[in-house]
PDB file of N, CA, C and O in Angstrom:
ATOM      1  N   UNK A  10     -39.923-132.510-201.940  1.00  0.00           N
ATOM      2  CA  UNK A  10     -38.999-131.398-201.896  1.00  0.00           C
ATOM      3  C   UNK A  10     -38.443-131.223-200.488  1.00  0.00           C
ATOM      4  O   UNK A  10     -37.231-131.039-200.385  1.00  0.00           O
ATOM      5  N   UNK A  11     -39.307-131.267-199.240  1.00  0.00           N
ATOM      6  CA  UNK A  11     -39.069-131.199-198.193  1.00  0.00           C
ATOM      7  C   UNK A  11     -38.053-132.676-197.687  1.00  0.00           C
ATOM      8  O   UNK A  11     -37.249-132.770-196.759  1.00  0.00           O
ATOM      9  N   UNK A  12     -38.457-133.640-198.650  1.00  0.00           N
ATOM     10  CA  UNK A  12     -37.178-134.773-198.100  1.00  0.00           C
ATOM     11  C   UNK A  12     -35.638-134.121-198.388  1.00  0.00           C
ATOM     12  O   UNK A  12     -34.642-133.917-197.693  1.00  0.00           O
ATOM     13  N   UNK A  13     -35.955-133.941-199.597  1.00  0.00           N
ATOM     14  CA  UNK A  13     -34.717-133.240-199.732  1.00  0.00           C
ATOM     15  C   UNK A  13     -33.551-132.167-199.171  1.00  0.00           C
ATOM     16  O   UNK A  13     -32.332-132.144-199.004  1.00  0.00           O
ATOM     17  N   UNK A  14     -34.974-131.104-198.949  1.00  0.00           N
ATOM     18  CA  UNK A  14     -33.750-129.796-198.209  1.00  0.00           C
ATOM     19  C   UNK A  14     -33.514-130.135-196.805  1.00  0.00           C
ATOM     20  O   UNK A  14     -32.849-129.310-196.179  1.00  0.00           O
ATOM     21  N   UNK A  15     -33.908-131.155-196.191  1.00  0.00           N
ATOM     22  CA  UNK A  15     -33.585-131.330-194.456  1.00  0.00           C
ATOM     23  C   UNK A  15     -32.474-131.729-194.250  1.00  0.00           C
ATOM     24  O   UNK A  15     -31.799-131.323-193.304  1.00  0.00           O
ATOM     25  N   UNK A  16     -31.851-133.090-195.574  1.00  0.00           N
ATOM     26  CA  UNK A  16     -30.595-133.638-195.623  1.00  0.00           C
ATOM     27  C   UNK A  16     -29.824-132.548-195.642  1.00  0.00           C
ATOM     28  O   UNK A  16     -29.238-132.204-194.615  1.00  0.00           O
ATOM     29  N   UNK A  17     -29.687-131.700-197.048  1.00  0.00           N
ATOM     30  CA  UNK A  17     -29.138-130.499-198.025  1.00  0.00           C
ATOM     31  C   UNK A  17     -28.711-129.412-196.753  1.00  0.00           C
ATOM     32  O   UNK A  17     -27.547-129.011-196.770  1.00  0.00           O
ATOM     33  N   UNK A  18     -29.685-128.887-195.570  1.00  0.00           N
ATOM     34  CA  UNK A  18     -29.281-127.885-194.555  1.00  0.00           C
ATOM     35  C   UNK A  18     -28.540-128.701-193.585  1.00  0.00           C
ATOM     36  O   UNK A  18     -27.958-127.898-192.855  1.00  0.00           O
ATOM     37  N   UNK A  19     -28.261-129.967-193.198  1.00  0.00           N
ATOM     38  CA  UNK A  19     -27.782-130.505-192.470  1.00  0.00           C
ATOM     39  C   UNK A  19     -25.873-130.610-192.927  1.00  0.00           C
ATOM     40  O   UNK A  19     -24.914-130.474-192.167  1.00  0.00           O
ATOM     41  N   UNK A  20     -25.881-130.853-194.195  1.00  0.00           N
ATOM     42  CA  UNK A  20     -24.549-130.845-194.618  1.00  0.00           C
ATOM     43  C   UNK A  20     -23.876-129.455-194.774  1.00  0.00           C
ATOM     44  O   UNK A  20     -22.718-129.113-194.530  1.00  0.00           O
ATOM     45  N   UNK A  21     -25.100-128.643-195.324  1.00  0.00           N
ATOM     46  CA  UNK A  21     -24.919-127.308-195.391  1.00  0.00           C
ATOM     47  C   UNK A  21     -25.219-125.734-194.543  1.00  0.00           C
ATOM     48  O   UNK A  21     -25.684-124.673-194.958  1.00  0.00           O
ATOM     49  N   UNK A  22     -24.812-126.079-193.448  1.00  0.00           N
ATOM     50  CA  UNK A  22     -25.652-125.077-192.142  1.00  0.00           C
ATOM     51  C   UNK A  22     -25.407-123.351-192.729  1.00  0.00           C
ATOM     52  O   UNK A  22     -25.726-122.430-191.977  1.00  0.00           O
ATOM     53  N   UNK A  23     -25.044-123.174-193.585  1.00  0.00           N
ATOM     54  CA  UNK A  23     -24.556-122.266-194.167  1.00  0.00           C
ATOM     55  C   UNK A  23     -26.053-121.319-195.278  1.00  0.00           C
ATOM     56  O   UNK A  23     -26.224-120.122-195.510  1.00  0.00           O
ATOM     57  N   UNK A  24     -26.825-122.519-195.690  1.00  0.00           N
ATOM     58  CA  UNK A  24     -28.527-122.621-196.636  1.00  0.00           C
ATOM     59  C   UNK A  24     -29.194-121.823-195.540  1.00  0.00           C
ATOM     60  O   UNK A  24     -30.073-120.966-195.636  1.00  0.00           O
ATOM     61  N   UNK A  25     -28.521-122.345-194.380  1.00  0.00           N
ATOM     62  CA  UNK A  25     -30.112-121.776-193.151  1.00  0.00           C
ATOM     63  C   UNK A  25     -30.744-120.770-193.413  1.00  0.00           C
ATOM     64  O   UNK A  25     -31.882-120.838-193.879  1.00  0.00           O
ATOM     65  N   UNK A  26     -29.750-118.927-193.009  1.00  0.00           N
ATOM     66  CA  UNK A  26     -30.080-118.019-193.664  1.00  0.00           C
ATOM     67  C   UNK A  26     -30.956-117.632-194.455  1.00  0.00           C
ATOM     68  O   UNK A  26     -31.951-116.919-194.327  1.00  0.00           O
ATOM     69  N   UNK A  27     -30.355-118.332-195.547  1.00  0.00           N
ATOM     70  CA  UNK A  27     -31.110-118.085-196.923  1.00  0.00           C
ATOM     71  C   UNK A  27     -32.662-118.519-197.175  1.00  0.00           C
ATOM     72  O   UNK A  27     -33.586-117.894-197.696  1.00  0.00           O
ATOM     73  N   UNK A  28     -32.589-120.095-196.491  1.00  0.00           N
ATOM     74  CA  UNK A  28     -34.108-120.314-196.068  1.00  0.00           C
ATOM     75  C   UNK A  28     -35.376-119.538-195.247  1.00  0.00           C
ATOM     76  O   UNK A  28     -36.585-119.399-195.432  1.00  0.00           O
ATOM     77  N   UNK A  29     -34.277-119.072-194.122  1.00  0.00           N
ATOM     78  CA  UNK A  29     -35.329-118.336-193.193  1.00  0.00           C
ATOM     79  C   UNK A  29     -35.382-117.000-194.380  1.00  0.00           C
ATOM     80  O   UNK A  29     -36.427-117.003-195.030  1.00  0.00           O
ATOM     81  N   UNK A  30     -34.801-116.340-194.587  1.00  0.00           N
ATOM     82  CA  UNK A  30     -34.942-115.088-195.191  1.00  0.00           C
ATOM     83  C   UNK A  30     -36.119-115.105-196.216  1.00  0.00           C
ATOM     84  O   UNK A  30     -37.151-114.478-195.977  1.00  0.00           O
ATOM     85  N   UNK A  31     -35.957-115.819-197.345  1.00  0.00           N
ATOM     86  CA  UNK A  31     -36.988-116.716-198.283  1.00  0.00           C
ATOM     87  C   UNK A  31     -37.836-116.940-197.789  1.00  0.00           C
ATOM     88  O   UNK A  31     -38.699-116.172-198.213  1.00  0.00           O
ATOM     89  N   UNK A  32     -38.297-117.679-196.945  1.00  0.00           N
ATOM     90  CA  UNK A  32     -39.488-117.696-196.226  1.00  0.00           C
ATOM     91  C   UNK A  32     -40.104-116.652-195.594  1.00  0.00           C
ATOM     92  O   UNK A  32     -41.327-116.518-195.557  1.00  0.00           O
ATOM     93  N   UNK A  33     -39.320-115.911-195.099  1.00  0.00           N
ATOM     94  CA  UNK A  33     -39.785-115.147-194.420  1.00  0.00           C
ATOM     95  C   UNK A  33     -40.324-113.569-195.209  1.00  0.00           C
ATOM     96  O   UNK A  33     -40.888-112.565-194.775  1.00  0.00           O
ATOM     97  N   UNK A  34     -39.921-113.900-196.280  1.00  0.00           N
ATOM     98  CA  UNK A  34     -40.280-112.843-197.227  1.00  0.00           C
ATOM     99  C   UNK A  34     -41.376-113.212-197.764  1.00  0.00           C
ATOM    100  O   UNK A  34     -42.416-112.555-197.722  1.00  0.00           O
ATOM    101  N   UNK A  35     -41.257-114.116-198.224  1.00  0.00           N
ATOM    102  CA  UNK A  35     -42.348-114.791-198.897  1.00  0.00           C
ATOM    103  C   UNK A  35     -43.748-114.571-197.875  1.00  0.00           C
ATOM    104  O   UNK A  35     -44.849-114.172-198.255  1.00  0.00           O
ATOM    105  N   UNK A  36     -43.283-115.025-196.221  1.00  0.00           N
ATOM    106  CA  UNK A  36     -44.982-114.958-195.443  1.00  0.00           C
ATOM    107  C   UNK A  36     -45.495-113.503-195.419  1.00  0.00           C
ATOM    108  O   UNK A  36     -46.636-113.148-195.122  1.00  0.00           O
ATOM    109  N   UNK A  37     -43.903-112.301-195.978  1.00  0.00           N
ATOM    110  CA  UNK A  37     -44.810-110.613-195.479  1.00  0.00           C
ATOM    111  C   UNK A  37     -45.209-110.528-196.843  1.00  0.00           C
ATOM    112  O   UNK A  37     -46.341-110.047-196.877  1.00  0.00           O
ATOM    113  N   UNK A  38     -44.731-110.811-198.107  1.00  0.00           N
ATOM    114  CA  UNK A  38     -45.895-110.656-198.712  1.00  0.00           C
ATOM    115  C   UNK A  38     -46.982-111.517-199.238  1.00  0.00           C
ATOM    116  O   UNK A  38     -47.404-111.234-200.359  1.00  0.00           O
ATOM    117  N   UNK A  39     -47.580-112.674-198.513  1.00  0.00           N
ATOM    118  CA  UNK A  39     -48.470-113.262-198.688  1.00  0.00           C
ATOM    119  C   UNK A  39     -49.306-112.164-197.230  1.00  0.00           C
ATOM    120  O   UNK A  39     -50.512-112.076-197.000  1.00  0.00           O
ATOM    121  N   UNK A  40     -48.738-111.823-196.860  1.00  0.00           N
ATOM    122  CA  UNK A  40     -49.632-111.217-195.089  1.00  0.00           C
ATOM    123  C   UNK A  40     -50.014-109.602-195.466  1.00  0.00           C
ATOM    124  O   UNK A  40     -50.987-109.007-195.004  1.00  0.00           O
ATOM    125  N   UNK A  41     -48.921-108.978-196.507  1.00  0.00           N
ATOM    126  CA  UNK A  41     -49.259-107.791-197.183  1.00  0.00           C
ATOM    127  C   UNK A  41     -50.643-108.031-198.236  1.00  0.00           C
ATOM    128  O   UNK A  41     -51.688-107.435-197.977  1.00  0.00           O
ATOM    129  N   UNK A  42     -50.561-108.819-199.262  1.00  0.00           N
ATOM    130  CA  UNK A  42     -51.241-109.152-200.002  1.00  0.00           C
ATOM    131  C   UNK A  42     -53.002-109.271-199.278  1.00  0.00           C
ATOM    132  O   UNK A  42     -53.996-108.681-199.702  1.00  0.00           O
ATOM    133  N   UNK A  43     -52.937-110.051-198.309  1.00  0.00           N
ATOM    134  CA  UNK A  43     -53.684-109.942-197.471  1.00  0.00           C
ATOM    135  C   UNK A  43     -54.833-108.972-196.847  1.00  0.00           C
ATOM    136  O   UNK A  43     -56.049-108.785-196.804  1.00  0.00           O
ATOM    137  N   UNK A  44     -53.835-108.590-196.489  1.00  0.00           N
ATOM    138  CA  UNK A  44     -53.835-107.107-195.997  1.00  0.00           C
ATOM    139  C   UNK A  44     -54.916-106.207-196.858  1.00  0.00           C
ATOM    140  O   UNK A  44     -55.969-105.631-196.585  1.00  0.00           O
ATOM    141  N   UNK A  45     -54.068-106.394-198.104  1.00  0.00           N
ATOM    142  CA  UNK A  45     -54.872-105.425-199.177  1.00  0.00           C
ATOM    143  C   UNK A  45     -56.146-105.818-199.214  1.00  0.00           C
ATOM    144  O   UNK A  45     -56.994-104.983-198.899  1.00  0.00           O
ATOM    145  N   UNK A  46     -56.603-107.273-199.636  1.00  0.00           N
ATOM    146  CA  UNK A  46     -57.436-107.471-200.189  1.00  0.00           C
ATOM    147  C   UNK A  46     -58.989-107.446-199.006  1.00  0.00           C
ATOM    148  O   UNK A  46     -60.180-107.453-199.318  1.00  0.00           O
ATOM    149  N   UNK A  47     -58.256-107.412-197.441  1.00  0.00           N
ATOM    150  CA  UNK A  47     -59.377-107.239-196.673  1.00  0.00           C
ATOM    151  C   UNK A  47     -59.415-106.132-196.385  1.00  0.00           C
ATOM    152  O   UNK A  47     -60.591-105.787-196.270  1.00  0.00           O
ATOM    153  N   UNK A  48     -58.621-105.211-196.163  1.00  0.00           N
ATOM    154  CA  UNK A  48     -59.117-103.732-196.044  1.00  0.00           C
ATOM    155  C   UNK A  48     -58.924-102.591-196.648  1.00  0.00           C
ATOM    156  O   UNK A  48     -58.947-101.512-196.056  1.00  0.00           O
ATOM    157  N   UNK A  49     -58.691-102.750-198.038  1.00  0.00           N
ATOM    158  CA  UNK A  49     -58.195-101.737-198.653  1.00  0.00           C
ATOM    159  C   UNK A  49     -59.815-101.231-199.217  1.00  0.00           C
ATOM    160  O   UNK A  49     -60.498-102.225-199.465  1.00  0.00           O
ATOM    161  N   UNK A  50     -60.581 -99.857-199.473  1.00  0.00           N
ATOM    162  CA  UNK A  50     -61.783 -99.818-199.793  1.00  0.00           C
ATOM    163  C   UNK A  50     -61.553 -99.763-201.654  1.00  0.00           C
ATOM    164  O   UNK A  50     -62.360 -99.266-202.439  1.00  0.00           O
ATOM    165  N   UNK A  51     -61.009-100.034-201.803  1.00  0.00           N
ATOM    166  CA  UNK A  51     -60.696-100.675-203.515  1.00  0.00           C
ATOM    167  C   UNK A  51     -61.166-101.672-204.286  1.00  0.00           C
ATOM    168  O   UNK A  51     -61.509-101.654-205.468  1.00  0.00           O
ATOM    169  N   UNK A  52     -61.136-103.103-202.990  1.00  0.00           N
ATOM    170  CA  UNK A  52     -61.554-104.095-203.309  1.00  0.00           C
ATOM    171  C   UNK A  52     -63.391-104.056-202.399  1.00  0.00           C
ATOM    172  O   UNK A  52     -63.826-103.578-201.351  1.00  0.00           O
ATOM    173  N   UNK A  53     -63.929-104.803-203.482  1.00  0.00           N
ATOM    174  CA  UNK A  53     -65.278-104.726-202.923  1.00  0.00           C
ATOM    175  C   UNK A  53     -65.487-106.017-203.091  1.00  0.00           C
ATOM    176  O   UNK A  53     -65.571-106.219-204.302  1.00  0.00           O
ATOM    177  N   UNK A  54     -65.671-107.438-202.219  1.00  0.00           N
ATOM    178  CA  UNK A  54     -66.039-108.224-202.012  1.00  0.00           C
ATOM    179  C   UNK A  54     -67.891-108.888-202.162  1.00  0.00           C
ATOM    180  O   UNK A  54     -68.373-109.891-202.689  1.00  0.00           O
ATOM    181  N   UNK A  55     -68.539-107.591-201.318  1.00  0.00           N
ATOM    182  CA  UNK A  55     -69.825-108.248-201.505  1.00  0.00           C
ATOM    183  C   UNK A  55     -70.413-106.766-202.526  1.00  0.00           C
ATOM    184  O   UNK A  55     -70.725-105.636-202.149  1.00  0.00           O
ATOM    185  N   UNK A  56     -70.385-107.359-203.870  1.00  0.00           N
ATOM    186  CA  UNK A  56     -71.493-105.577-204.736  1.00  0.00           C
ATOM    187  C   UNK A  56     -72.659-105.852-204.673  1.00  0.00           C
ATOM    188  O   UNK A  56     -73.315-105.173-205.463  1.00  0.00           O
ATOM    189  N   UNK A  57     -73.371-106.698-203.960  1.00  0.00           N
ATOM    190  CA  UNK A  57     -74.854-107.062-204.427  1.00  0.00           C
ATOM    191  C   UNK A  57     -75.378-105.834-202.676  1.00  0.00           C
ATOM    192  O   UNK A  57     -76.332-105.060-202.596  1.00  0.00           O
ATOM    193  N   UNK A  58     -74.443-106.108-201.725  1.00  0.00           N
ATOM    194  CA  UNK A  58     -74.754-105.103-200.253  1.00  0.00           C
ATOM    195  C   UNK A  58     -73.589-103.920-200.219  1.00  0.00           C
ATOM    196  O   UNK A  58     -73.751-103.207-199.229  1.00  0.00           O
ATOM    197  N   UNK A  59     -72.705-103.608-200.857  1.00  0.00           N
ATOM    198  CA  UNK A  59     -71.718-102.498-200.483  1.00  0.00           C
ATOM    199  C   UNK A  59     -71.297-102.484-202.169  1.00  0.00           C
ATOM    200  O   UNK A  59     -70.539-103.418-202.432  1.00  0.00           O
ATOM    201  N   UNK A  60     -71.594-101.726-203.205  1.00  0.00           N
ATOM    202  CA  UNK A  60     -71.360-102.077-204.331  1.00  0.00           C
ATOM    203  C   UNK A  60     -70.361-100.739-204.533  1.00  0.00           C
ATOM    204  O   UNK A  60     -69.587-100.717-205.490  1.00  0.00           O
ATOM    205  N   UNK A  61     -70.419 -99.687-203.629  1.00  0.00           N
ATOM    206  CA  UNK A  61     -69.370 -99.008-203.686  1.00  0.00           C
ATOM    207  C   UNK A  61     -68.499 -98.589-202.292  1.00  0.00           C
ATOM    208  O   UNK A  61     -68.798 -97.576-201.659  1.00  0.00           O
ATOM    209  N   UNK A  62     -67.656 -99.268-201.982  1.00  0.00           N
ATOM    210  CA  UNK A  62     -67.383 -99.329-200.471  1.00  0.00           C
ATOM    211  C   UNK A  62     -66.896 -97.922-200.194  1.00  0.00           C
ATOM    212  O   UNK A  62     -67.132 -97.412-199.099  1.00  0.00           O
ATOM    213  N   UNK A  63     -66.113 -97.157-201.291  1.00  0.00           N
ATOM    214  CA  UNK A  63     -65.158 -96.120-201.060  1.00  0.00           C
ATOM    215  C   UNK A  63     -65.809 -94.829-200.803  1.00  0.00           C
ATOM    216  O   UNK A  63     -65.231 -94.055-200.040  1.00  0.00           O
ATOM    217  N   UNK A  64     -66.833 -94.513-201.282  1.00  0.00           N
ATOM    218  CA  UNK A  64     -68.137 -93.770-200.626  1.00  0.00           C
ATOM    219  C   UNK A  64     -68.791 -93.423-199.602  1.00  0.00           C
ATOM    220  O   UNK A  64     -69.505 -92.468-199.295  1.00  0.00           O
ATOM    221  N   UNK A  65     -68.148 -95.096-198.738  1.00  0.00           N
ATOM    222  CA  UNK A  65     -69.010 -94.431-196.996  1.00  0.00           C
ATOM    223  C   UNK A  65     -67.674 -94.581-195.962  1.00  0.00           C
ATOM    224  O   UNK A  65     -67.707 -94.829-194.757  1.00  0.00           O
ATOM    225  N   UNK A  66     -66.167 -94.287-197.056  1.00  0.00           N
ATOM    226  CA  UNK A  66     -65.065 -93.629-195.992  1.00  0.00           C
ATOM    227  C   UNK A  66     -65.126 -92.836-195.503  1.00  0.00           C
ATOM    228  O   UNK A  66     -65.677 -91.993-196.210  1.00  0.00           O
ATOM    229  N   UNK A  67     -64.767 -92.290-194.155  1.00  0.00           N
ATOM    230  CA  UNK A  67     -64.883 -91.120-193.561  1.00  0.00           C
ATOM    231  C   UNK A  67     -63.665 -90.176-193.562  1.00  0.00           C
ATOM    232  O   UNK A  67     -62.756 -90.679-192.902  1.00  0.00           O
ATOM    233  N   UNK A  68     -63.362 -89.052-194.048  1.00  0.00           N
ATOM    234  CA  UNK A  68     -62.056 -88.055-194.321  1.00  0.00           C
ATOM    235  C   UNK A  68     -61.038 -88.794-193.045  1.00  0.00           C
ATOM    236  O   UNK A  68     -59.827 -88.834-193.265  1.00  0.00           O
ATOM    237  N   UNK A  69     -61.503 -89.286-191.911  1.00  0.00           N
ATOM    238  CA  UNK A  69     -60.540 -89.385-190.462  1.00  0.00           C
ATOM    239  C   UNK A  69     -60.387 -91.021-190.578  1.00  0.00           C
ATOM    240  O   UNK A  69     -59.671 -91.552-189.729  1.00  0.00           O
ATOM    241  N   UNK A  70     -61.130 -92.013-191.762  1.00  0.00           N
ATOM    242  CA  UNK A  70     -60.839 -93.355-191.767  1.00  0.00           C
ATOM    243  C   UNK A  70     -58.557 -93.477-192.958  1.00  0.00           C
ATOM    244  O   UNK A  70     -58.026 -93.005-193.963  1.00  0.00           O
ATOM    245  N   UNK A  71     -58.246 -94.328-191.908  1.00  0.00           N
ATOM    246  CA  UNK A  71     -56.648 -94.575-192.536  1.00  0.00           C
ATOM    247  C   UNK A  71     -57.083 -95.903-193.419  1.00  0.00           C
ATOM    248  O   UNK A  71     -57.559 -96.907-192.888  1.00  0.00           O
ATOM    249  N   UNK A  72     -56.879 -95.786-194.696  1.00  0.00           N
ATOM    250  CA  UNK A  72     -56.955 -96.665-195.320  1.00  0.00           C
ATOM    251  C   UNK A  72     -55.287 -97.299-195.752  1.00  0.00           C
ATOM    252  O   UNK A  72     -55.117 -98.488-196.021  1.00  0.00           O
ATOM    253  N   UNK A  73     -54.548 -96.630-195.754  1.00  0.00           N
ATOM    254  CA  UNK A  73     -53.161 -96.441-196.274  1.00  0.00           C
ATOM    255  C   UNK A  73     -52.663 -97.603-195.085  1.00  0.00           C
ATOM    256  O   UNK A  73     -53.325 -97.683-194.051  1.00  0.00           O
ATOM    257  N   UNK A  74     -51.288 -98.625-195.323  1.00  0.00           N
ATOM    258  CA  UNK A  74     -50.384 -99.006-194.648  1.00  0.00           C
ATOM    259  C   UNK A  74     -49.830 -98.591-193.859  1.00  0.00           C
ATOM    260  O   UNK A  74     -49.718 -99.221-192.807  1.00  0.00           O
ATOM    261  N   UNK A  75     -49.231 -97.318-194.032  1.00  0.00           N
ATOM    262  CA  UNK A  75     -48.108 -96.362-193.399  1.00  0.00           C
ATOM    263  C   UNK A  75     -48.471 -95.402-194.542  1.00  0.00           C
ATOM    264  O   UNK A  75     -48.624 -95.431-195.764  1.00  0.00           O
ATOM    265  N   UNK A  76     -48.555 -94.185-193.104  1.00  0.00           N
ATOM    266  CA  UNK A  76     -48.892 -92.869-193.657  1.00  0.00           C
ATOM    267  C   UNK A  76     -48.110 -91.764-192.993  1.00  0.00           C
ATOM    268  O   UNK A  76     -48.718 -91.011-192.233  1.00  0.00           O
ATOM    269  N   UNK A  77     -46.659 -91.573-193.232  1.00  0.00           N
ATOM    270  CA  UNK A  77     -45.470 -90.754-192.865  1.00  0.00           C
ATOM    271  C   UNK A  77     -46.377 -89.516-192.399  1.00  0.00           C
ATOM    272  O   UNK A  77     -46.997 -89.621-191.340  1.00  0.00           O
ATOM    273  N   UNK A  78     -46.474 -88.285-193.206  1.00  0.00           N
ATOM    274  CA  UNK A  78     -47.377 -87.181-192.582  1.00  0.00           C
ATOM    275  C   UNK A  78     -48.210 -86.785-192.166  1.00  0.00           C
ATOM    276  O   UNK A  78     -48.272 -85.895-191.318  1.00  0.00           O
ATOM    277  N   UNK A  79     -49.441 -87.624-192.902  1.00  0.00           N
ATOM    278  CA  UNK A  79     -50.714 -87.475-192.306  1.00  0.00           C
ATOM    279  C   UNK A  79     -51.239 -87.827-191.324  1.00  0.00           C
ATOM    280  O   UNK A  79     -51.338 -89.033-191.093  1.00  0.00           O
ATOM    281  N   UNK A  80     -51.865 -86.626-190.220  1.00  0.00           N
ATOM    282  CA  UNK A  80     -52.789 -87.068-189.153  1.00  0.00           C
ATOM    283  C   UNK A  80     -53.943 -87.457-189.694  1.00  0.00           C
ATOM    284  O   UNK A  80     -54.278 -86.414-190.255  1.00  0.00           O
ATOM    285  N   UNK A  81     -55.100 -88.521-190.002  1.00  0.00           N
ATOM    286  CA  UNK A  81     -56.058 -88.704-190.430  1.00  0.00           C
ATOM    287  C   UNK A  81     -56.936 -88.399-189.018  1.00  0.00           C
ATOM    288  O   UNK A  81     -58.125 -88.516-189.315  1.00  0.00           O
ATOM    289  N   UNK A  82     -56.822 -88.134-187.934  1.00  0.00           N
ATOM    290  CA  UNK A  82     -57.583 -87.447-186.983  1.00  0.00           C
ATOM    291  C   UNK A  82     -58.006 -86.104-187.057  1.00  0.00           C
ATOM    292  O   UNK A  82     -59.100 -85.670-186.695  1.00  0.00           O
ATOM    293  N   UNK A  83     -56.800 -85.297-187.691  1.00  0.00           N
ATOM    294  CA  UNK A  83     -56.875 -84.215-188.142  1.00  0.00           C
ATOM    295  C   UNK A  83     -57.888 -83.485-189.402  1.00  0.00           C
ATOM    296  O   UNK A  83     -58.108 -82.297-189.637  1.00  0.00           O
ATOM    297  N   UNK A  84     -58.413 -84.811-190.119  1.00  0.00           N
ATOM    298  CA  UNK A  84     -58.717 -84.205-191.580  1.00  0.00           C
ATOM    299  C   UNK A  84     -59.767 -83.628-191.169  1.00  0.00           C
ATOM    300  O   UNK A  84     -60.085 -83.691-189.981  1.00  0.00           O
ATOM    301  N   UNK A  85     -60.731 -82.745-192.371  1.00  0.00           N
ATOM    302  CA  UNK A  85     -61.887 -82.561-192.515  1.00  0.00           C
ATOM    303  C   UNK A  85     -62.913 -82.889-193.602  1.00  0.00           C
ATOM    304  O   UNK A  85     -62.305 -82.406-194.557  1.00  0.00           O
ATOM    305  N   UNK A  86     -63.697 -83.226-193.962  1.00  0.00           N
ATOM    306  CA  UNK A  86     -64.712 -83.580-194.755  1.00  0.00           C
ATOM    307  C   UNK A  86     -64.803 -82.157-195.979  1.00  0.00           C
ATOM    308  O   UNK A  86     -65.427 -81.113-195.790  1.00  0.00           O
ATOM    309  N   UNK A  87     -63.931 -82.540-197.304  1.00  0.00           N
ATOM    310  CA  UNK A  87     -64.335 -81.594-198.028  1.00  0.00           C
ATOM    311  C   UNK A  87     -64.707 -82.124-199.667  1.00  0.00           C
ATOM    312  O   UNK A  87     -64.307 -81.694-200.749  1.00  0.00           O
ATOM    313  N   UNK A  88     -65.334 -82.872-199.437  1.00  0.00           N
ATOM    314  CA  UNK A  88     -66.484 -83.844-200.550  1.00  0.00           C
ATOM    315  C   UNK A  88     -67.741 -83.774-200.454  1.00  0.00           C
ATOM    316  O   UNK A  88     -67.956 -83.457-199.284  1.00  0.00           O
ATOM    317  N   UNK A  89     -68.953 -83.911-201.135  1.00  0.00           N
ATOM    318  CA  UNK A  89     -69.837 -83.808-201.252  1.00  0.00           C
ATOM    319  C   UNK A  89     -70.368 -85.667-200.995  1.00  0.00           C
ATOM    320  O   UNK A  89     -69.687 -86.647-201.297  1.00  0.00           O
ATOM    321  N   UNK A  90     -71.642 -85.668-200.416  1.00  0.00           N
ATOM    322  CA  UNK A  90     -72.397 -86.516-200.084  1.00  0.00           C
ATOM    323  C   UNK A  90     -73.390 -87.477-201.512  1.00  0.00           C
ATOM    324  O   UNK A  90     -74.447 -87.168-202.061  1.00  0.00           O
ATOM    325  N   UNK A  91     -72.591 -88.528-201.694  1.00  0.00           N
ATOM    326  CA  UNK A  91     -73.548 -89.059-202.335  1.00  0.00           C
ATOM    327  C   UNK A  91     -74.435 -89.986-202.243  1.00  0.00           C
ATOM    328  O   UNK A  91     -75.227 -90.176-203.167  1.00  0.00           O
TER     329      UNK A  91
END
């Protein structure tokens, strides 16, 4: 495939764009995806040592991507301990 598109952008400098863009979409959400799966407390990787990860968040831990309003420095602890 790669023999191919090197000729294809050379005749066509016009593809470039479109390649970088494509690609480049493609690496934020393979890097989002990512993202999720190592720190989101949703996913639990090891259940045999952390079988419920979301339990020992702390009210002031940001789990979120982007969080427009919230100060998570600000919060307070209003859950009960299990």
């Amino acid at each position: 495939l790669l023999i191919r598109t090197l000729p294809s952008l050379k005749k066509h400098p016009s593809l470039v764009p479109l390649f970088l863009f494509c690609g480049g979409g493609g690496l934020a959400a393979g890097l989002y995806l990512m993202c999720l799966a190592l720190f989101n407390p949703d996913v639990s990787w090891d259940r045999k040592n952390n079988p419920e990860p979301w339990n020992k968040l702390e009210p002031t831990d940001q789990y979120k991507f982007y969080s427009v309003n919230v100060d998570y420095s600000k919060l307070k602890k209003d859950r009960p301990d299990f």
